[in-house]
PDB file of C-alpha atoms and ligand atoms in Angstrom:
ATOM      1  CA  UNK R   1       0.008   0.151   5.971  1.00  0.00           C
ATOM      2  CA  UNK R   2      -2.028  -2.656   5.820  1.00  0.00           C
ATOM      3  CA  UNK R   3      -1.767  -3.333   9.663  1.00  0.00           C
ATOM      4  CA  UNK R   4      -2.518   0.393   9.995  1.00  0.00           C
ATOM      5  CA  UNK R   5      -5.647   0.285   8.236  1.00  0.00           C
ATOM      6  CA  UNK R   6      -6.873  -3.172   9.451  1.00  0.00           C
ATOM      7  CA  UNK R   7      -6.077  -1.652  13.204  1.00  0.00           C
ATOM      8  CA  UNK R   8      -8.700   1.234  12.260  1.00  0.00           C
ATOM      9  CA  UNK R   9     -11.177  -0.841  11.438  1.00  0.00           C
ATOM     10  CA  UNK R  10     -10.590  -1.091   7.357  1.00  0.00           C
ATOM     11  CA  UNK R  11     -10.837  -3.706   5.566  1.00  0.00           C
ATOM     12  CA  UNK R  12      -8.616  -3.792   2.208  1.00  0.00           C
ATOM     13  CA  UNK R  13      -8.270  -6.615   0.007  1.00  0.00           C
ATOM     14  CA  UNK R  14      -5.427  -8.693   0.557  1.00  0.00           C
ATOM     15  CA  UNK R  15      -4.082 -12.192   0.024  1.00  0.00           C
ATOM     16  CA  UNK R  16      -0.195 -12.881  -0.019  1.00  0.00           C
ATOM     17  CA  UNK R  17       0.834  -9.664   2.026  1.00  0.00           C
ATOM     18  CA  UNK R  18       4.554  -9.982   0.290  1.00  0.00           C
ATOM     19  CA  UNK R  19       4.067  -7.722  -2.601  1.00  0.00           C
ATOM     20  CA  UNK R  20       3.282 -10.147  -4.911  1.00  0.00           C
ATOM     21  CA  UNK R  21      -0.078 -10.638  -5.958  1.00  0.00           C
ATOM     22  CA  UNK R  22      -1.226  -6.860  -5.846  1.00  0.00           C
ATOM     23  CA  UNK R  23      -4.551  -7.445  -4.494  1.00  0.00           C
ATOM     24  CA  UNK R  24      -3.738  -4.745  -1.848  1.00  0.00           C
ATOM     25  CA  UNK R  25      -3.294  -1.855  -4.430  1.00  0.00           C
ATOM     26  CA  UNK R  26      -4.605   1.450  -3.352  1.00  0.00           C
ATOM     27  CA  UNK R  27      -4.632   4.957  -5.218  1.00  0.00           C
ATOM     28  CA  UNK R  28      -1.626   6.923  -3.878  1.00  0.00           C
ATOM     29  CA  UNK R  29      -3.496  10.461  -3.557  1.00  0.00           C
ATOM     30  CA  UNK R  30      -0.878  12.318  -1.908  1.00  0.00           C
ATOM     31  CA  UNK R  31       2.869  11.900  -0.455  1.00  0.00           C
ATOM     32  CA  UNK R  32       5.365   9.362  -1.369  1.00  0.00           C
ATOM     33  CA  UNK R  33       6.159   5.827  -0.283  1.00  0.00           C
ATOM     34  CA  UNK R  34       9.266   3.229  -0.468  1.00  0.00           C
ATOM     35  CA  UNK R  35       9.586  -0.160  -0.446  1.00  0.00           C
ATOM     36  CA  UNK R  36      12.356  -1.599   1.810  1.00  0.00           C
ATOM     37  CA  UNK R  37      12.288  -5.478  -0.434  1.00  0.00           C
ATOM     38  CA  UNK R  38      11.998  -4.984  -3.830  1.00  0.00           C
ATOM     39  CA  UNK R  39       8.859  -6.116  -5.377  1.00  0.00           C
ATOM     40  CA  UNK R  40       8.619  -8.743  -7.959  1.00  0.00           C
ATOM     41  CA  UNK R  41       5.848  -6.699 -10.037  1.00  0.00           C
ATOM     42  CA  UNK R  42       5.535  -2.537  -9.586  1.00  0.00           C
ATOM     43  CA  UNK R  43       2.029  -1.284  -8.645  1.00  0.00           C
ATOM     44  CA  UNK R  44       0.619   0.577 -11.403  1.00  0.00           C
ATOM     45  CA  UNK R  45       1.622   4.404 -11.580  1.00  0.00           C
ATOM     46  CA  UNK R  46       0.061   6.033  -8.703  1.00  0.00           C
ATOM     47  CA  UNK R  47      -0.678   3.189  -6.944  1.00  0.00           C
ATOM     48  CA  UNK R  48       0.784   1.545  -3.590  1.00  0.00           C
ATOM     49  CA  UNK R  49       1.107  -1.824  -2.077  1.00  0.00           C
ATOM     50  CA  UNK R  50      -0.488  -1.766   1.093  1.00  0.00           C
ATOM     51  CA  UNK R  51       1.274  -4.663   2.507  1.00  0.00           C
ATOM     52  CA  UNK R  52       4.676  -3.548   1.566  1.00  0.00           C
ATOM     53  CA  UNK R  53       4.912   0.113   0.950  1.00  0.00           C
ATOM     54  CA  UNK R  54       6.331   2.195   4.007  1.00  0.00           C
ATOM     55  CA  UNK R  55       5.638   5.926   4.364  1.00  0.00           C
ATOM     56  CA  UNK R  56       8.068   8.142   2.967  1.00  0.00           C
ATOM     57  CA  UNK R  57       6.463  11.610   3.351  1.00  0.00           C
ATOM     58  CA  UNK R  58       5.306  13.925   6.341  1.00  0.00           C
ATOM     59  CA  UNK R  59       1.858  13.632   4.853  1.00  0.00           C
ATOM     60  CA  UNK R  60       0.394  10.673   2.902  1.00  0.00           C
ATOM     61  CA  UNK R  61      -3.230  10.091   1.715  1.00  0.00           C
ATOM     62  CA  UNK R  62      -4.089   6.861   0.236  1.00  0.00           C
ATOM     63  CA  UNK R  63      -7.736   6.010  -1.361  1.00  0.00           C
ATOM     64  CA  UNK R  64      -9.054   2.622  -0.322  1.00  0.00           C
ATOM     65  CA  UNK R  65     -11.922   1.276  -2.531  1.00  0.00           C
ATOM     66  CA  UNK R  66     -14.646  -0.606  -0.673  1.00  0.00           C
ATOM     67  CA  UNK R  67     -15.034  -4.124  -0.827  1.00  0.00           C
TER      68      UNK R  67
HETATM   69  S1  FES J   1      -1.320  -8.935  -0.552  1.00  0.00           S
HETATM   70 FE1  FES J   1      -0.207  -9.491  -2.154  1.00  0.00          FE
HETATM   71  S2  FES J   1       0.798  -7.725  -2.992  1.00  0.00           S
HETATM   72 FE2  FES J   1      -0.097  -6.907  -0.936  1.00  0.00          FE
END
């Protein structure tokens, strides 16, 4: 989802891109996500890691904070 956000001109914060640093954490407003790989540190409740999460519902709403 990080690449998708960047492809439409958004600039979400990120660093490691492998689910470790948590800098790409964003708020999950609606829908579900899953992670193909186990994470070293799980994101907080209702947060998703943009670099590692994959959509797992037909509709997905994520709130990005401005940097
Ligand atoms: S960029 Fe580090 S966890 Fe996503």
